[in-house]
Each structure stands twice: as structure tokens, then as C-alpha cells.
PDB file of C-alpha atoms and ligand atoms in Angstrom:
ATOM      1  CA  UNK A   1     144.533  61.882  26.833  1.00 97.00           C
ATOM      2  CA  UNK A   2     142.851  64.524  28.296  1.00 97.00           C
ATOM      3  CA  UNK A   3     139.233  62.652  28.797  1.00 97.00           C
ATOM      4  CA  UNK A   4     139.678  59.359  29.114  1.00 98.00           C
ATOM      5  CA  UNK A   5     142.730  58.760  30.908  1.00 98.00           C
ATOM      6  CA  UNK A   6     142.395  61.615  33.739  1.00 98.00           C
ATOM      7  CA  UNK A   7     138.777  60.569  34.542  1.00 98.00           C
ATOM      8  CA  UNK A   8     139.909  56.976  34.946  1.00 98.00           C
ATOM      9  CA  UNK A   9     142.654  58.271  37.386  1.00 98.00           C
ATOM     10  CA  UNK A  10     139.877  60.602  39.149  1.00 97.00           C
ATOM     11  CA  UNK A  11     137.337  57.355  39.235  1.00 96.00           C
ATOM     12  CA  UNK A  12     140.224  55.267  41.272  1.00 95.00           C
ATOM     13  CA  UNK A  13     139.595  57.767  43.977  1.00 94.00           C
ATOM     14  CA  UNK A  14     136.087  58.787  44.076  1.00 94.00           C
ATOM     15  CA  UNK A  15     134.420  55.908  42.730  1.00 93.00           C
ATOM     16  CA  UNK A  16     132.308  53.430  45.791  1.00 91.00           C
ATOM     17  CA  UNK A  17     135.449  51.579  47.121  1.00 85.00           C
ATOM     18  CA  UNK A  18     134.103  48.103  45.949  1.00 88.00           C
ATOM     19  CA  UNK A  19     134.056  49.554  42.311  1.00 91.00           C
ATOM     20  CA  UNK A  20     137.160  51.452  42.297  1.00 93.00           C
ATOM     21  CA  UNK A  21     139.964  49.436  41.144  1.00 94.00           C
ATOM     22  CA  UNK A  22     137.675  47.364  38.372  1.00 95.00           C
ATOM     23  CA  UNK A  23     136.376  50.705  37.017  1.00 96.00           C
ATOM     24  CA  UNK A  24     139.762  52.314  36.857  1.00 97.00           C
ATOM     25  CA  UNK A  25     141.374  49.406  35.431  1.00 97.00           C
ATOM     26  CA  UNK A  26     138.594  48.823  32.716  1.00 98.00           C
ATOM     27  CA  UNK A  27     138.394  52.338  31.841  1.00 98.00           C
ATOM     28  CA  UNK A  28     142.089  52.629  31.541  1.00 98.00           C
ATOM     29  CA  UNK A  29     142.387  49.964  29.186  1.00 98.00           C
ATOM     30  CA  UNK A  30     139.790  51.214  26.934  1.00 98.00           C
ATOM     31  CA  UNK A  31     141.671  54.490  26.847  1.00 98.00           C
ATOM     32  CA  UNK A  32     144.999  52.432  25.990  1.00 98.00           C
ATOM     33  CA  UNK A  33     143.396  50.756  23.256  1.00 98.00           C
ATOM     34  CA  UNK A  34     141.686  53.756  21.764  1.00 98.00           C
ATOM     35  CA  UNK A  35     145.511  55.432  22.418  1.00 98.00           C
ATOM     36  CA  UNK A  36     147.180  52.183  20.422  1.00 98.00           C
ATOM     37  CA  UNK A  37     144.974  52.676  17.473  1.00 98.00           C
ATOM     38  CA  UNK A  38     145.651  56.505  17.416  1.00 97.00           C
ATOM     39  CA  UNK A  39     149.132  55.981  17.371  1.00 97.00           C
ATOM     40  CA  UNK A  40     149.002  53.566  14.855  1.00 97.00           C
ATOM     41  CA  UNK A  41     147.346  56.298  12.740  1.00 97.00           C
ATOM     42  CA  UNK A  42     149.935  58.800  14.050  1.00 95.00           C
ATOM     43  CA  UNK A  43     152.486  56.716  12.544  1.00 94.00           C
ATOM     44  CA  UNK A  44     150.939  56.479   9.055  1.00 94.00           C
ATOM     45  CA  UNK A  45     150.779  60.078   9.175  1.00 92.00           C
ATOM     46  CA  UNK A  46     154.414  60.751   9.859  1.00 92.00           C
ATOM     47  CA  UNK A  47     155.153  58.945   6.694  1.00 89.00           C
ATOM     48  CA  UNK A  48     152.708  60.696   4.668  1.00 89.00           C
ATOM     49  CA  UNK A  49     152.985  64.525   5.909  1.00 85.00           C
ATOM     50  CA  UNK A  50     155.074  66.818   4.172  1.00 84.00           C
ATOM     51  CA  UNK A  51     156.090  69.936   5.266  1.00 82.00           C
ATOM     52  CA  UNK A  52     155.412  72.575   2.156  1.00 81.00           C
ATOM     53  CA  UNK A  53     158.506  73.964   0.636  1.00 81.00           C
ATOM     54  CA  UNK A  54     160.483  71.145   2.339  1.00 80.00           C
ATOM     55  CA  UNK A  55     162.402  68.029   1.207  1.00 79.00           C
ATOM     56  CA  UNK A  56     162.251  65.057   3.503  1.00 79.00           C
ATOM     57  CA  UNK A  57     159.648  64.030   5.803  1.00 82.00           C
ATOM     58  CA  UNK A  58     158.541  65.176   9.161  1.00 85.00           C
ATOM     59  CA  UNK A  59     160.917  63.236  11.309  1.00 88.00           C
ATOM     60  CA  UNK A  60     163.967  65.040   9.268  1.00 86.00           C
ATOM     61  CA  UNK A  61     162.676  68.461  10.567  1.00 85.00           C
ATOM     62  CA  UNK A  62     163.445  68.991  14.153  1.00 85.00           C
ATOM     63  CA  UNK A  63     160.599  71.777  14.738  1.00 83.00           C
ATOM     64  CA  UNK A  64     158.263  68.958  14.184  1.00 86.00           C
ATOM     65  CA  UNK A  65     159.446  65.545  14.774  1.00 92.00           C
ATOM     66  CA  UNK A  66     159.141  65.921  18.728  1.00 94.00           C
ATOM     67  CA  UNK A  67     155.462  65.481  18.708  1.00 96.00           C
ATOM     68  CA  UNK A  68     155.384  61.996  17.317  1.00 96.00           C
ATOM     69  CA  UNK A  69     158.555  61.030  19.470  1.00 96.00           C
ATOM     70  CA  UNK A  70     156.996  62.558  22.595  1.00 98.00           C
ATOM     71  CA  UNK A  71     153.984  60.487  21.575  1.00 98.00           C
ATOM     72  CA  UNK A  72     155.957  57.559  21.071  1.00 98.00           C
ATOM     73  CA  UNK A  73     157.631  58.053  24.419  1.00 98.00           C
ATOM     74  CA  UNK A  74     154.142  58.184  26.352  1.00 98.00           C
ATOM     75  CA  UNK A  75     152.696  55.099  24.399  1.00 98.00           C
ATOM     76  CA  UNK A  76     155.657  52.922  25.612  1.00 98.00           C
ATOM     77  CA  UNK A  77     155.395  54.239  29.237  1.00 98.00           C
ATOM     78  CA  UNK A  78     151.688  53.581  29.459  1.00 98.00           C
ATOM     79  CA  UNK A  79     152.173  50.110  27.675  1.00 98.00           C
ATOM     80  CA  UNK A  80     153.816  48.867  31.204  1.00 98.00           C
ATOM     81  CA  UNK A  81     151.245  50.436  33.256  1.00 98.00           C
ATOM     82  CA  UNK A  82     148.450  47.393  33.182  1.00 98.00           C
ATOM     83  CA  UNK A  83     151.681  45.064  34.095  1.00 98.00           C
ATOM     84  CA  UNK A  84     152.446  47.342  36.985  1.00 98.00           C
ATOM     85  CA  UNK A  85     148.862  47.880  38.246  1.00 97.00           C
ATOM     86  CA  UNK A  86     148.192  43.817  38.018  1.00 97.00           C
ATOM     87  CA  UNK A  87     151.687  43.632  40.218  1.00 97.00           C
ATOM     88  CA  UNK A  88     150.416  46.264  42.713  1.00 95.00           C
ATOM     89  CA  UNK A  89     146.997  44.639  42.876  1.00 93.00           C
ATOM     90  CA  UNK A  90     148.282  41.157  43.783  1.00 94.00           C
ATOM     91  CA  UNK A  91     150.731  42.584  46.359  1.00 92.00           C
ATOM     92  CA  UNK A  92     148.105  44.643  48.039  1.00 90.00           C
ATOM     93  CA  UNK A  93     145.822  41.591  48.061  1.00 88.00           C
ATOM     94  CA  UNK A  94     148.750  40.057  49.943  1.00 89.00           C
ATOM     95  CA  UNK A  95     149.680  42.399  52.273  1.00 86.00           C
ATOM     96  CA  UNK A  96     146.993  45.030  52.530  1.00 83.00           C
ATOM     97  CA  UNK A  97     149.510  47.985  51.461  1.00 86.00           C
ATOM     98  CA  UNK A  98     151.754  49.697  48.720  1.00 90.00           C
ATOM     99  CA  UNK A  99     154.816  47.960  47.521  1.00 93.00           C
ATOM    100  CA  UNK A 100     157.615  49.435  45.120  1.00 96.00           C
ATOM    101  CA  UNK A 101     155.063  47.998  42.250  1.00 96.00           C
ATOM    102  CA  UNK A 102     152.571  50.614  43.518  1.00 95.00           C
ATOM    103  CA  UNK A 103     154.686  53.616  43.656  1.00 96.00           C
ATOM    104  CA  UNK A 104     155.989  53.041  40.339  1.00 98.00           C
ATOM    105  CA  UNK A 105     152.417  52.497  38.837  1.00 98.00           C
ATOM    106  CA  UNK A 106     151.490  55.706  40.550  1.00 98.00           C
ATOM    107  CA  UNK A 107     154.369  57.895  39.404  1.00 98.00           C
ATOM    108  CA  UNK A 108     154.647  56.377  35.654  1.00 98.00           C
ATOM    109  CA  UNK A 109     150.976  56.945  35.283  1.00 98.00           C
ATOM    110  CA  UNK A 110     150.789  60.677  36.638  1.00 98.00           C
ATOM    111  CA  UNK A 111     154.102  61.520  34.537  1.00 98.00           C
ATOM    112  CA  UNK A 112     153.083  59.820  31.303  1.00 98.00           C
ATOM    113  CA  UNK A 113     149.462  61.333  31.118  1.00 98.00           C
ATOM    114  CA  UNK A 114     150.389  64.683  32.116  1.00 98.00           C
ATOM    115  CA  UNK A 115     153.467  64.508  29.385  1.00 98.00           C
ATOM    116  CA  UNK A 116     150.509  62.935  26.844  1.00 98.00           C
ATOM    117  CA  UNK A 117     148.186  66.173  27.373  1.00 98.00           C
ATOM    118  CA  UNK A 118     150.711  68.360  27.069  1.00 98.00           C
ATOM    119  CA  UNK A 119     151.542  66.558  23.848  1.00 98.00           C
ATOM    120  CA  UNK A 120     147.880  67.086  22.300  1.00 97.00           C
ATOM    121  CA  UNK A 121     148.601  70.549  22.526  1.00 97.00           C
ATOM    122  CA  UNK A 122     152.161  70.445  20.548  1.00 96.00           C
ATOM    123  CA  UNK A 123     149.992  68.374  17.810  1.00 95.00           C
ATOM    124  CA  UNK A 124     147.598  71.196  17.351  1.00 96.00           C
ATOM    125  CA  UNK A 125     150.157  73.418  16.879  1.00 94.00           C
ATOM    126  CA  UNK A 126     152.147  71.322  14.672  1.00 90.00           C
ATOM    127  CA  UNK A 127     149.058  70.747  12.409  1.00 90.00           C
ATOM    128  CA  UNK A 128     148.682  74.321  11.979  1.00 91.00           C
ATOM    129  CA  UNK A 129     145.374  74.771  13.773  1.00 96.00           C
ATOM    130  CA  UNK A 130     143.502  77.578  14.483  1.00 97.00           C
ATOM    131  CA  UNK A 131     143.772  79.835  17.789  1.00 97.00           C
ATOM    132  CA  UNK A 132     140.214  78.839  18.732  1.00 98.00           C
ATOM    133  CA  UNK A 133     140.599  74.955  19.003  1.00 98.00           C
ATOM    134  CA  UNK A 134     143.679  75.589  20.703  1.00 98.00           C
ATOM    135  CA  UNK A 135     142.472  77.579  23.530  1.00 98.00           C
ATOM    136  CA  UNK A 136     139.392  75.352  24.068  1.00 98.00           C
ATOM    137  CA  UNK A 137     142.417  72.563  24.005  1.00 98.00           C
ATOM    138  CA  UNK A 138     144.247  74.080  26.712  1.00 98.00           C
ATOM    139  CA  UNK A 139     141.096  75.386  28.812  1.00 98.00           C
ATOM    140  CA  UNK A 140     139.885  71.563  28.751  1.00 98.00           C
ATOM    141  CA  UNK A 141     143.290  70.213  29.452  1.00 98.00           C
ATOM    142  CA  UNK A 142     143.924  72.715  32.599  1.00 98.00           C
ATOM    143  CA  UNK A 143     140.599  71.739  33.675  1.00 98.00           C
ATOM    144  CA  UNK A 144     140.581  68.131  34.014  1.00 98.00           C
ATOM    145  CA  UNK A 145     144.422  68.120  34.872  1.00 98.00           C
ATOM    146  CA  UNK A 146     143.429  70.292  37.933  1.00 98.00           C
ATOM    147  CA  UNK A 147     140.290  67.908  38.618  1.00 98.00           C
ATOM    148  CA  UNK A 148     142.548  64.807  38.715  1.00 98.00           C
ATOM    149  CA  UNK A 149     145.171  66.424  40.751  1.00 98.00           C
ATOM    150  CA  UNK A 150     142.810  67.509  43.434  1.00 98.00           C
ATOM    151  CA  UNK A 151     141.161  63.979  43.347  1.00 97.00           C
ATOM    152  CA  UNK A 152     144.714  62.480  43.856  1.00 96.00           C
ATOM    153  CA  UNK A 153     146.146  64.988  46.693  1.00 96.00           C
ATOM    154  CA  UNK A 154     142.708  64.295  48.490  1.00 95.00           C
ATOM    155  CA  UNK A 155     143.261  60.445  47.959  1.00 93.00           C
ATOM    156  CA  UNK A 156     146.565  60.484  49.367  1.00 93.00           C
ATOM    157  CA  UNK A 157     145.647  62.933  52.412  1.00 92.00           C
ATOM    158  CA  UNK A 158     142.686  60.380  53.442  1.00 90.00           C
ATOM    159  CA  UNK A 159     145.253  57.469  53.336  1.00 89.00           C
ATOM    160  CA  UNK A 160     147.636  59.310  55.142  1.00 88.00           C
ATOM    161  CA  UNK A 161     145.304  60.339  57.775  1.00 88.00           C
ATOM    162  CA  UNK A 162     143.885  56.511  57.961  1.00 85.00           C
ATOM    163  CA  UNK A 163     147.238  55.186  58.471  1.00 85.00           C
ATOM    164  CA  UNK A 164     148.280  57.962  61.030  1.00 86.00           C
ATOM    165  CA  UNK A 165     145.047  57.590  63.200  1.00 86.00           C
ATOM    166  CA  UNK A 166     145.119  53.498  63.312  1.00 82.00           C
ATOM    167  CA  UNK A 167     149.196  53.263  63.491  1.00 76.00           C
ATOM    168  CA  UNK A 168     149.276  50.840  61.034  1.00 71.00           C
ATOM    169  CA  UNK A 169     150.298  50.888  57.107  1.00 64.00           C
ATOM    170  CA  UNK A 170     147.439  48.659  56.179  1.00 60.00           C
ATOM    171  CA  UNK A 171     145.414  51.394  54.012  1.00 57.00           C
ATOM    172  CA  UNK A 172     142.565  48.820  53.298  1.00 58.00           C
ATOM    173  CA  UNK A 173     139.770  50.734  54.670  1.00 49.00           C
ATOM    174  CA  UNK A 174     140.302  54.164  53.447  1.00 49.00           C
ATOM    175  CA  UNK A 175     142.248  55.894  50.340  1.00 50.00           C
ATOM    176  CA  UNK A 176     144.519  53.149  48.971  1.00 54.00           C
ATOM    177  CA  UNK A 177     142.906  50.693  46.544  1.00 59.00           C
TER     178      UNK A 177
HETATM  179  C1  HEM T 201     150.274  61.224  23.690  1.00 63.01           C
HETATM  180  C2  HEM T 201     149.766  60.974  22.402  1.00 63.01           C
HETATM  181  C3  HEM T 201     149.166  62.259  21.234  1.00 63.01           C
HETATM  182  C4  HEM T 201     148.603  62.961  21.101  1.00 63.01           C
HETATM  183  C5  HEM T 201     147.564  63.515  22.381  1.00 63.01           C
HETATM  184  C6  HEM T 201     148.518  63.436  19.838  1.00 63.01           C
HETATM  185  C7  HEM T 201     147.527  64.540  19.470  1.00 63.01           C
HETATM  186  C8  HEM T 201     147.353  64.891  18.257  1.00 63.01           C
HETATM  187  C9  HEM T 201     147.102  66.199  17.698  1.00 63.01           C
HETATM  188  C10 HEM T 201     145.764  66.819  18.421  1.00 63.01           C
HETATM  189  C11 HEM T 201     146.895  66.518  16.406  1.00 63.01           C
HETATM  190  C12 HEM T 201     146.705  67.663  15.520  1.00 63.01           C
HETATM  191  C13 HEM T 201     145.465  67.066  14.734  1.00 63.01           C
HETATM  192  C14 HEM T 201     145.103  68.007  13.827  1.00 63.01           C
HETATM  193  O1  HEM T 201     144.427  68.972  14.482  1.00 63.01           O
HETATM  194  O2  HEM T 201     144.826  68.016  12.474  1.00 63.01           O
HETATM  195  C15 HEM T 201     148.298  65.473  16.049  1.00 63.01           C
HETATM  196  C16 HEM T 201     148.850  65.687  14.848  1.00 63.01           C
HETATM  197  C17 HEM T 201     149.791  64.603  14.505  1.00 63.01           C
HETATM  198  N1  HEM T 201     150.218  63.626  15.250  1.00 63.01           N
HETATM  199 FE1  HEM T 201     149.792  63.106  17.195  1.00 63.01          FE
HETATM  200  N2  HEM T 201     149.614  62.482  19.169  1.00 63.01           N
HETATM  201  C18 HEM T 201     149.733  61.904  20.133  1.00 63.01           C
HETATM  202  C19 HEM T 201     151.049  60.875  19.403  1.00 63.01           C
HETATM  203  C20 HEM T 201     151.342  60.664  18.032  1.00 63.01           C
HETATM  204  C21 HEM T 201     152.495  59.879  17.845  1.00 63.01           C
HETATM  205  C22 HEM T 201     152.393  58.506  18.611  1.00 63.01           C
HETATM  206  C23 HEM T 201     152.505  59.916  16.357  1.00 63.01           C
HETATM  207  C24 HEM T 201     153.330  59.039  15.490  1.00 63.01           C
HETATM  208  C25 HEM T 201     154.517  58.644  15.823  1.00 63.01           C
HETATM  209  C26 HEM T 201     152.023  61.148  15.963  1.00 63.01           C
HETATM  210  C27 HEM T 201     151.694  61.793  14.844  1.00 63.01           C
HETATM  211  C28 HEM T 201     151.304  62.960  14.259  1.00 63.01           C
HETATM  212  C29 HEM T 201     151.371  63.514  13.234  1.00 63.01           C
HETATM  213  C30 HEM T 201     152.300  63.127  12.297  1.00 63.01           C
HETATM  214  C31 HEM T 201     150.380  64.715  13.284  1.00 63.01           C
HETATM  215  C32 HEM T 201     150.276  65.817  12.069  1.00 63.01           C
HETATM  216  C33 HEM T 201     149.091  65.758  11.058  1.00 63.01           C
HETATM  217  C34 HEM T 201     149.449  67.130  10.371  1.00 63.01           C
HETATM  218  O3  HEM T 201     149.775  67.874  10.421  1.00 63.01           O
HETATM  219  O4  HEM T 201     148.428  66.970   9.321  1.00 63.01           O
HETATM  220  N3  HEM T 201     151.031  61.514  17.186  1.00 63.01           N
HETATM  221  N4  HEM T 201     148.611  64.612  17.056  1.00 63.01           N
HETATM  222  C1  HEM T 202     147.227  52.200  30.758  1.00 63.01           C
HETATM  223  C2  HEM T 202     146.392  51.568  31.670  1.00 63.01           C
HETATM  224  C3  HEM T 202     146.801  52.250  33.256  1.00 63.01           C
HETATM  225  C4  HEM T 202     146.885  53.765  33.630  1.00 63.01           C
HETATM  226  C5  HEM T 202     147.350  54.636  32.698  1.00 63.01           C
HETATM  227  C6  HEM T 202     146.717  53.828  35.022  1.00 63.01           C
HETATM  228  C7  HEM T 202     146.883  54.870  35.838  1.00 63.01           C
HETATM  229  C8  HEM T 202     147.026  55.043  37.214  1.00 63.01           C
HETATM  230  C9  HEM T 202     147.023  56.241  37.666  1.00 63.01           C
HETATM  231  C10 HEM T 202     147.668  57.682  37.199  1.00 63.01           C
HETATM  232  C11 HEM T 202     146.698  56.299  39.002  1.00 63.01           C
HETATM  233  C12 HEM T 202     146.876  57.195  40.292  1.00 63.01           C
HETATM  234  C13 HEM T 202     145.338  57.884  40.309  1.00 63.01           C
HETATM  235  C14 HEM T 202     145.851  59.467  41.120  1.00 63.01           C
HETATM  236  O1  HEM T 202     146.492  60.209  40.330  1.00 63.01           O
HETATM  237  O2  HEM T 202     145.849  59.359  42.420  1.00 63.01           O
HETATM  238  C15 HEM T 202     146.304  54.365  39.485  1.00 63.01           C
HETATM  239  C16 HEM T 202     146.238  54.285  40.390  1.00 63.01           C
HETATM  240  C17 HEM T 202     145.668  52.725  40.412  1.00 63.01           C
HETATM  241  N1  HEM T 202     145.711  52.306  39.575  1.00 63.01           N
HETATM  242 FE1  HEM T 202     146.000  52.184  37.336  1.00 63.01          FE
HETATM  243  N2  HEM T 202     146.205  52.669  35.742  1.00 63.01           N
HETATM  244  C18 HEM T 202     146.352  51.657  34.375  1.00 63.01           C
HETATM  245  C19 HEM T 202     145.824  50.206  34.754  1.00 63.01           C
HETATM  246  C20 HEM T 202     145.511  49.762  35.937  1.00 63.01           C
HETATM  247  C21 HEM T 202     145.252  48.117  35.791  1.00 63.01           C
HETATM  248  C22 HEM T 202     145.220  47.516  34.749  1.00 63.01           C
HETATM  249  C23 HEM T 202     144.965  48.049  37.038  1.00 63.01           C
HETATM  250  C24 HEM T 202     144.325  46.881  38.047  1.00 63.01           C
HETATM  251  C25 HEM T 202     144.706  45.534  37.602  1.00 63.01           C
HETATM  252  C26 HEM T 202     145.356  49.206  38.236  1.00 63.01           C
HETATM  253  C27 HEM T 202     145.287  49.572  39.250  1.00 63.01           C
HETATM  254  C28 HEM T 202     145.463  50.614  39.944  1.00 63.01           C
HETATM  255  C29 HEM T 202     145.083  50.909  41.567  1.00 63.01           C
HETATM  256  C30 HEM T 202     144.931  49.705  42.497  1.00 63.01           C
HETATM  257  C31 HEM T 202     145.511  52.049  41.705  1.00 63.01           C
HETATM  258  C32 HEM T 202     145.699  52.585  43.369  1.00 63.01           C
HETATM  259  C33 HEM T 202     146.857  52.323  43.963  1.00 63.01           C
HETATM  260  C34 HEM T 202     146.908  53.016  45.188  1.00 63.01           C
HETATM  261  O3  HEM T 202     146.170  53.864  45.503  1.00 63.01           O
HETATM  262  O4  HEM T 202     147.875  52.557  45.780  1.00 63.01           O
HETATM  263  N3  HEM T 202     145.657  50.029  37.131  1.00 63.01           N
HETATM  264  N4  HEM T 202     146.457  54.272  37.733  1.00 63.01           N
END
């Protein structure tokens, strides 16, 4: 969540044009596969973990159940990303510009990955990790998220400049795919 998904998104903006989409798609699919495996482990942990001194499982405690719930929401949101990315790509090849799928892919991807990064911090808190690890996580998360947002804003600005200077919605040569 903190390294692979943001890095795969940054590459969409900074990799050489020809490679950007394939590298982005491949990297996000590797990240998604790892996330599916990790979420499966999370689901088995939910069944095993007991809170000392309390009866009932993790899900019956409102102080602890939101990490797995948010994690499953993030999983659901990210599972539709490959289809949205594919629909965007096919439409882009036809029209040379963005369509509704493109905006859904961009918005859903940015929101879900950000939520997932925050959820990692909640996981460390829930597992009772020490201050050192939690601080390190927050530092890495803030640095990665800032780099990613800088790349995203730069990409949008480059695209906007191209569209303005050419008077076309066709963003092929700059900043789109
Ligand atoms: C956005 C996705 C997720 C991230 C980034 C994430 C991250 C983490 C992290 C960093 C920990 C702390 C591990 C430790 O220090 O021992 C943790 C613990 C845990 N996670 Fe997740 N997780 C995610 C999704 C899920 C999901 C989908 C579930 C289950 C449905 C889940 C269930 C758990 C459980 C039960 C623990 C507690 C383990 C313990 O207290 O020993 N997580 N998670
Ligand atoms: C779980 C899988 C995926 C995730 C999480 C994901 C996430 C993202 C994110 C966050 C962005 C925006 C980058 C930014 O912030 O500026 C993006 C852009 C893009 N993605 Fe994906 N993506 C995934 C899979 C795919 C796939 C499979 C394809 C192609 C078939 C694809 C094609 C694209 C394209 C072409 C863009 C740029 C769209 C534009 O600028 O108009 N993505 N993706």
C-alpha cells in the first residue's frame, strides 16, 4: 500500500511515454495480487485473534473491527480498477482522450490507495506495535504520498497546458496516457 501502489501510479506519470501504461498496469497488477494474498491472511487473522480479557472475536469489538472493515472496502474498490483501467485504455485508443471510465479509474485509484495507506497505520496501532515502527511507517507513508501527489499534479498540469496550447481535447502527445 505504501510503496507498490503509489510507485505504480507515479510511473504512469514519469516513465517514458511508450512504457508508461504497460509498466503501470503490470506493477499495479503485481501489487493487487499481493494485496489479495495479504487480505486472505487478514481474514484468517480476524478468526484467530482474541483480545486479552475480552470474550468474542475482533469483529465484535468496535475499537478493533474498523481496520479489517476498511481493508475489505479498499479491496473491493481496488478489485474494479483493472476493469476501469482497461475500459479507459480501449476508449482512449478510439478517441485519444479521457471518458467517464478514465475519471472513475483516476478518482477511485487515488481515493482507495490513500485510504489503504491510512489503514496500514490503523493496523499497526491495532496490533499494539511500538512507537518506533509506527513513526517509521508514518514518515514513509507521508513521503510516498507527497511524491505521488506531486507526480499527479504535474501530470494534470502538463496535460492541461497541452490541451490549452493546441485547443484540442486530444491529450495524446502529453500528460494523458
Ligand atoms: C488496506 C489494506 C490493509 C493494510 C495496509 C493492512 C495492514 C496491517 C498492518 C500493518 C497490521 C499490523 C501487523 C503487525 O504489526 O503485527 C495489520 C494487522 C491486522 N490486519 Fe490488516 N491490513 C489491511 C487489510 C486487512 C484486512 C482486509 C483484514 C481482514 C479482513 C485485516 C486484518 C488484520 C488483523 C486481524 C490484524 C491484527 C493482527 C494482530 O493484532 O495480531 N487487515 N494490518
Ligand atoms: C489495481 C490496479 C490499478 C490501480 C490501483 C490503478 C491506479 C491508478 C491511479 C491511481 C492512476 C492515476 C495516477 C495519478 O495519480 O496521476 C492511474 C492512471 C492510469 N491507469 Fe491505472 N491502475 C490499475 C490498473 C490499471 C490497468 C490494468 C490499466 C490498463 C489496462 C491502467 C491504465 C491506466 C492509465 C492509462 C492511466 C492514466 C489515465 C489518464 O491519465 O488519463 N491501470 N491508475
